[in-house]
Amino acid sequence: MFRCILILILMPGCLPCVGQATDLDVAFGVIKAAVADKKVPGAIGLVSQHGRILREEAHGHSDTRLQRRMTPRTLCWIASITKPVTVAAAMKLVDAGQLALDDPVEKYLPDFKKQTGPGGKHYPITIRQLMSHSSGIQSNPPLRPAFFFEADWYARDIDEVVHELAKTRLLFEPGARVAYSNAAPYLLARIIELRAGMRYDRFVQTAILDPLEMRDTYFAPPRSVASRMAEVVRREDDRDDTVFFRFDPAWQIKMAMPDGGLFSTPADVVKFTQMFIRNDGKVLSQESVRTMLTEQASGWGLGWALNQDGSFYHTGSSGTLTWGNPHTGVAGALFCQIQDYKTKGHESLKLRDQFREAVDTATKSPR
């Protein structure tokens, strides 16, 4: 039997929340069953509405070797959920008039004046296209090893990666279509550094994380939180599970990965997600929030993937998900900490979909 840690907060005087708390049994039962059936080693799920946590549960293990239990305070690698955080940081500069969405990248990164694409032609890329996966930039950052946490990779500068990207060819004319890019955020991060006059990670901290009181979110987790870090298991068909990631307190993290370098908790990430539902103008302008949640390219706003019901979401390769629905005020997160996207079953993706669908049903938010 796996021990479950449960937090339940009911909004005073709000009777529908009592029903929701009961209805959410189905959603959290999906997590419990997935862990019991060993589809994932552990998971944390959280559901909030209008900024208040309705329910949070953790099941299973954060470290299978040490038999360490997953808890709501377990720190997880959120991987690509970092991308909308990077975009939000850039939008702070848009709000300040230091950046415009339709500025060409080469205005700030002159090396890209020489970049070519199909037919050997030069195609200027805009900031907006970097944010919406429509830039034509290749999928993966140059210089990065298969294991993202190599010491040599962490020791590099964002500028080095951008310099190498300028030598690559565009896959298509910018704006012609959508192709998910892990490399494009490096250009955006470097432009942030140049316009803000500080390192990318420092600007994210001061512009986004600190104002939202995301005190459990790090690019470089300190030694003091090492015992709270979850491992990431890699699963492939017909092979034993291996550990893709286990935090090493001795790591010297110089370069913050703007496409996927953050570690956090569901409670912290949902603070970020709720900002887009609340849209009170305190961190980002209301116009910037609306723009990020408006379709810019097929299925994409700026930083966020969009659904037809007006909700938005992002996933991470480590089995993470966060989503929000401005119509219902519901925001949620599910962190599994498993890479199983090479398996036929891709159980972590199914779990994330099932959890969200059950939450939507419980909160009367049909997709």
Short mmCIF file of N, CA and C in Angstrom, two decimals, residues 191-275:
data_model
loop_
_atom_site.label_atom_id
_atom_site.label_comp_id
_atom_site.label_asym_id
_atom_site.label_seq_id
_atom_site.Cartn_x
_atom_site.Cartn_y
_atom_site.Cartn_z
N ILE A 191 18.27 37.34 -25.76
CA ILE A 191 17.72 38.69 -25.97
C ILE A 191 17.28 39.29 -24.64
N ILE A 192 16.71 38.48 -23.76
CA ILE A 192 16.36 38.95 -22.41
C ILE A 192 17.60 39.48 -21.71
N GLU A 193 18.70 38.73 -21.78
CA GLU A 193 19.93 39.17 -21.12
C GLU A 193 20.41 40.51 -21.66
N LEU A 194 20.37 40.66 -22.97
CA LEU A 194 20.86 41.89 -23.59
C LEU A 194 19.98 43.08 -23.26
N ARG A 195 18.67 42.90 -23.24
CA ARG A 195 17.76 44.01 -22.97
C ARG A 195 17.63 44.32 -21.48
N ALA A 196 17.72 43.28 -20.64
CA ALA A 196 17.57 43.49 -19.20
C ALA A 196 18.88 43.87 -18.52
N GLY A 197 20.00 43.57 -19.18
CA GLY A 197 21.29 43.89 -18.59
C GLY A 197 21.67 42.99 -17.43
N MET A 198 21.14 41.78 -17.42
CA MET A 198 21.50 40.81 -16.38
C MET A 198 21.32 39.41 -16.94
N ARG A 199 21.84 38.42 -16.22
CA ARG A 199 21.72 37.04 -16.66
C ARG A 199 20.25 36.64 -16.74
N TYR A 200 19.97 35.76 -17.66
CA TYR A 200 18.59 35.28 -17.88
C TYR A 200 17.96 34.77 -16.59
N ASP A 201 18.66 33.88 -15.87
CA ASP A 201 18.07 33.28 -14.67
C ASP A 201 17.79 34.32 -13.60
N ARG A 202 18.66 35.32 -13.50
CA ARG A 202 18.45 36.37 -12.50
C ARG A 202 17.23 37.21 -12.85
N PHE A 203 17.05 37.48 -14.14
CA PHE A 203 15.89 38.27 -14.55
C PHE A 203 14.60 37.49 -14.31
N VAL A 204 14.59 36.20 -14.61
CA VAL A 204 13.41 35.37 -14.34
C VAL A 204 13.07 35.40 -12.85
N GLN A 205 14.11 35.33 -12.03
CA GLN A 205 13.90 35.35 -10.58
C GLN A 205 13.24 36.65 -10.13
N THR A 206 13.79 37.78 -10.57
CA THR A 206 13.30 39.08 -10.10
C THR A 206 11.99 39.50 -10.77
N ALA A 207 11.79 39.08 -12.02
CA ALA A 207 10.62 39.54 -12.78
C ALA A 207 9.40 38.65 -12.59
N ILE A 208 9.62 37.34 -12.37
CA ILE A 208 8.50 36.39 -12.33
C ILE A 208 8.42 35.63 -11.00
N LEU A 209 9.49 34.94 -10.63
CA LEU A 209 9.42 34.04 -9.47
C LEU A 209 9.21 34.79 -8.17
N ASP A 210 9.98 35.85 -7.94
CA ASP A 210 9.84 36.61 -6.69
C ASP A 210 8.47 37.27 -6.54
N PRO A 211 7.98 37.98 -7.57
CA PRO A 211 6.65 38.60 -7.42
C PRO A 211 5.53 37.60 -7.17
N LEU A 212 5.66 36.39 -7.70
CA LEU A 212 4.64 35.37 -7.49
C LEU A 212 4.88 34.53 -6.24
N GLU A 213 5.94 34.87 -5.49
CA GLU A 213 6.30 34.15 -4.27
C GLU A 213 6.49 32.66 -4.53
N MET A 214 7.16 32.37 -5.65
CA MET A 214 7.48 30.98 -6.00
C MET A 214 8.82 30.62 -5.34
N ARG A 215 8.76 30.40 -4.04
CA ARG A 215 9.99 30.21 -3.25
C ARG A 215 10.56 28.80 -3.37
N ASP A 216 9.82 27.91 -4.00
CA ASP A 216 10.28 26.53 -4.16
C ASP A 216 10.60 26.23 -5.62
N THR A 217 11.03 27.23 -6.36
CA THR A 217 11.33 27.07 -7.78
C THR A 217 12.77 27.51 -8.03
N TYR A 218 13.56 26.65 -8.69
CA TYR A 218 14.99 26.90 -8.84
C TYR A 218 15.50 26.48 -10.21
N PHE A 219 16.48 27.22 -10.72
CA PHE A 219 17.31 26.72 -11.81
C PHE A 219 18.48 25.93 -11.24
N ALA A 220 18.98 26.35 -10.09
CA ALA A 220 20.11 25.69 -9.44
C ALA A 220 19.71 25.40 -7.99
N PRO A 221 19.07 24.25 -7.73
CA PRO A 221 18.63 23.95 -6.37
C PRO A 221 19.81 23.93 -5.39
N PRO A 222 19.66 24.54 -4.22
CA PRO A 222 20.74 24.54 -3.23
C PRO A 222 20.88 23.18 -2.56
N ARG A 223 22.02 22.96 -1.93
CA ARG A 223 22.25 21.69 -1.23
C ARG A 223 21.17 21.43 -0.17
N SER A 224 20.64 22.48 0.40
CA SER A 224 19.68 22.33 1.50
C SER A 224 18.40 21.62 1.10
N VAL A 225 18.11 21.55 -0.21
CA VAL A 225 16.87 20.90 -0.65
C VAL A 225 17.14 19.55 -1.32
N ALA A 226 18.37 19.06 -1.24
CA ALA A 226 18.74 17.83 -1.94
C ALA A 226 17.85 16.65 -1.56
N SER A 227 17.47 16.55 -0.30
CA SER A 227 16.66 15.41 0.14
C SER A 227 15.21 15.49 -0.35
N ARG A 228 14.84 16.63 -0.91
CA ARG A 228 13.47 16.80 -1.42
C ARG A 228 13.39 16.59 -2.93
N MET A 229 14.52 16.34 -3.58
CA MET A 229 14.54 16.24 -5.04
C MET A 229 14.10 14.85 -5.50
N ALA A 230 13.20 14.83 -6.47
CA ALA A 230 12.76 13.56 -7.05
C ALA A 230 13.71 13.13 -8.17
N GLU A 231 13.92 11.83 -8.29
CA GLU A 231 14.63 11.31 -9.44
C GLU A 231 13.67 11.25 -10.62
N VAL A 232 14.22 11.16 -11.83
CA VAL A 232 13.41 10.95 -13.03
C VAL A 232 13.78 9.59 -13.61
N VAL A 233 12.79 8.72 -13.72
CA VAL A 233 12.99 7.37 -14.24
C VAL A 233 12.78 7.38 -15.75
N ARG A 234 13.64 6.67 -16.47
CA ARG A 234 13.45 6.50 -17.92
C ARG A 234 12.95 5.07 -18.17
N ARG A 235 11.87 4.97 -18.92
CA ARG A 235 11.28 3.67 -19.23
C ARG A 235 11.21 3.48 -20.74
N GLU A 236 11.68 2.31 -21.19
CA GLU A 236 11.60 1.95 -22.61
C GLU A 236 11.07 0.53 -22.71
N ASP A 237 10.42 0.22 -23.82
CA ASP A 237 9.86 -1.12 -24.01
C ASP A 237 10.96 -2.17 -23.99
N ASP A 238 10.68 -3.30 -23.31
CA ASP A 238 11.59 -4.46 -23.27
C ASP A 238 12.92 -4.16 -22.60
N ARG A 239 12.95 -3.15 -21.74
CA ARG A 239 14.16 -2.84 -20.98
C ARG A 239 13.78 -2.54 -19.54
N ASP A 240 14.72 -2.77 -18.64
CA ASP A 240 14.49 -2.40 -17.25
C ASP A 240 14.51 -0.88 -17.12
N ASP A 241 13.77 -0.36 -16.16
CA ASP A 241 13.79 1.07 -15.90
C ASP A 241 15.20 1.50 -15.50
N THR A 242 15.58 2.68 -15.94
CA THR A 242 16.85 3.28 -15.53
C THR A 242 16.57 4.66 -14.95
N VAL A 243 17.55 5.20 -14.25
CA VAL A 243 17.41 6.55 -13.70
C VAL A 243 18.02 7.54 -14.68
N PHE A 244 17.18 8.40 -15.26
CA PHE A 244 17.67 9.43 -16.17
C PHE A 244 18.30 10.57 -15.39
N PHE A 245 17.69 10.90 -14.27
CA PHE A 245 18.16 12.06 -13.51
C PHE A 245 18.08 11.77 -12.02
N ARG A 246 19.16 12.03 -11.32
CA ARG A 246 19.15 12.08 -9.86
C ARG A 246 20.00 13.28 -9.46
N PHE A 247 19.45 14.17 -8.68
CA PHE A 247 20.13 15.42 -8.33
C PHE A 247 21.43 15.16 -7.59
N ASP A 248 22.46 15.89 -7.99
CA ASP A 248 23.76 15.83 -7.35
C ASP A 248 24.06 17.20 -6.75
N PRO A 249 24.13 17.32 -5.42
CA PRO A 249 24.38 18.62 -4.80
C PRO A 249 25.71 19.25 -5.20
N ALA A 250 26.61 18.44 -5.76
CA ALA A 250 27.92 18.97 -6.17
C ALA A 250 27.88 19.65 -7.53
N TRP A 251 26.77 19.54 -8.24
CA TRP A 251 26.69 20.18 -9.56
C TRP A 251 26.95 21.67 -9.47
N GLN A 252 27.69 22.16 -10.43
CA GLN A 252 27.92 23.60 -10.59
C GLN A 252 27.09 24.05 -11.79
N ILE A 253 25.94 24.62 -11.54
CA ILE A 253 25.03 25.00 -12.62
C ILE A 253 25.26 26.45 -12.99
N LYS A 254 25.97 26.65 -14.08
CA LYS A 254 26.24 28.00 -14.56
C LYS A 254 25.16 28.46 -15.52
N MET A 255 24.78 27.59 -16.46
CA MET A 255 23.80 27.97 -17.47
C MET A 255 22.41 27.46 -17.09
N ALA A 256 21.47 28.37 -16.97
CA ALA A 256 20.07 28.00 -16.75
C ALA A 256 19.46 27.66 -18.11
N MET A 257 18.86 26.48 -18.22
CA MET A 257 18.28 26.07 -19.50
C MET A 257 16.91 26.73 -19.69
N PRO A 258 16.77 27.65 -20.64
CA PRO A 258 15.50 28.37 -20.81
C PRO A 258 14.40 27.54 -21.43
N ASP A 259 14.78 26.37 -21.95
CA ASP A 259 13.76 25.49 -22.54
C ASP A 259 13.29 24.42 -21.58
N GLY A 260 14.00 24.26 -20.43
CA GLY A 260 13.59 23.18 -19.54
C GLY A 260 14.44 23.01 -18.31
N GLY A 261 14.92 24.08 -17.71
CA GLY A 261 15.87 23.96 -16.62
C GLY A 261 15.31 24.12 -15.22
N LEU A 262 14.01 24.38 -15.07
CA LEU A 262 13.48 24.67 -13.74
C LEU A 262 13.09 23.41 -12.96
N PHE A 263 13.25 23.51 -11.64
CA PHE A 263 12.78 22.53 -10.68
C PHE A 263 11.75 23.22 -9.79
N SER A 264 10.67 22.52 -9.46
CA SER A 264 9.61 23.19 -8.70
C SER A 264 8.68 22.17 -8.07
N THR A 265 7.63 22.67 -7.44
CA THR A 265 6.55 21.85 -6.87
C THR A 265 5.25 22.20 -7.60
N PRO A 266 4.26 21.31 -7.57
CA PRO A 266 2.97 21.67 -8.16
C PRO A 266 2.37 22.94 -7.57
N ALA A 267 2.51 23.12 -6.26
CA ALA A 267 1.93 24.31 -5.63
C ALA A 267 2.56 25.59 -6.17
N ASP A 268 3.86 25.57 -6.40
CA ASP A 268 4.53 26.76 -6.95
C ASP A 268 4.15 26.98 -8.40
N VAL A 269 4.15 25.93 -9.20
CA VAL A 269 3.84 26.06 -10.62
C VAL A 269 2.41 26.57 -10.82
N VAL A 270 1.49 26.12 -9.97
CA VAL A 270 0.11 26.57 -10.11
C VAL A 270 -0.03 28.06 -9.76
N LYS A 271 0.86 28.58 -8.94
CA LYS A 271 0.86 30.04 -8.73
C LYS A 271 1.10 30.76 -10.05
N PHE A 272 2.02 30.23 -10.84
CA PHE A 272 2.31 30.81 -12.15
C PHE A 272 1.11 30.65 -13.08
N THR A 273 0.54 29.46 -13.12
CA THR A 273 -0.60 29.19 -13.99
C THR A 273 -1.79 30.07 -13.62
N GLN A 274 -2.04 30.22 -12.33
CA GLN A 274 -3.17 31.03 -11.87
C GLN A 274 -3.01 32.50 -12.25
N MET A 275 -1.78 32.96 -12.43
CA MET A 275 -1.57 34.35 -12.83
C MET A 275 -2.30 34.65 -14.13
#
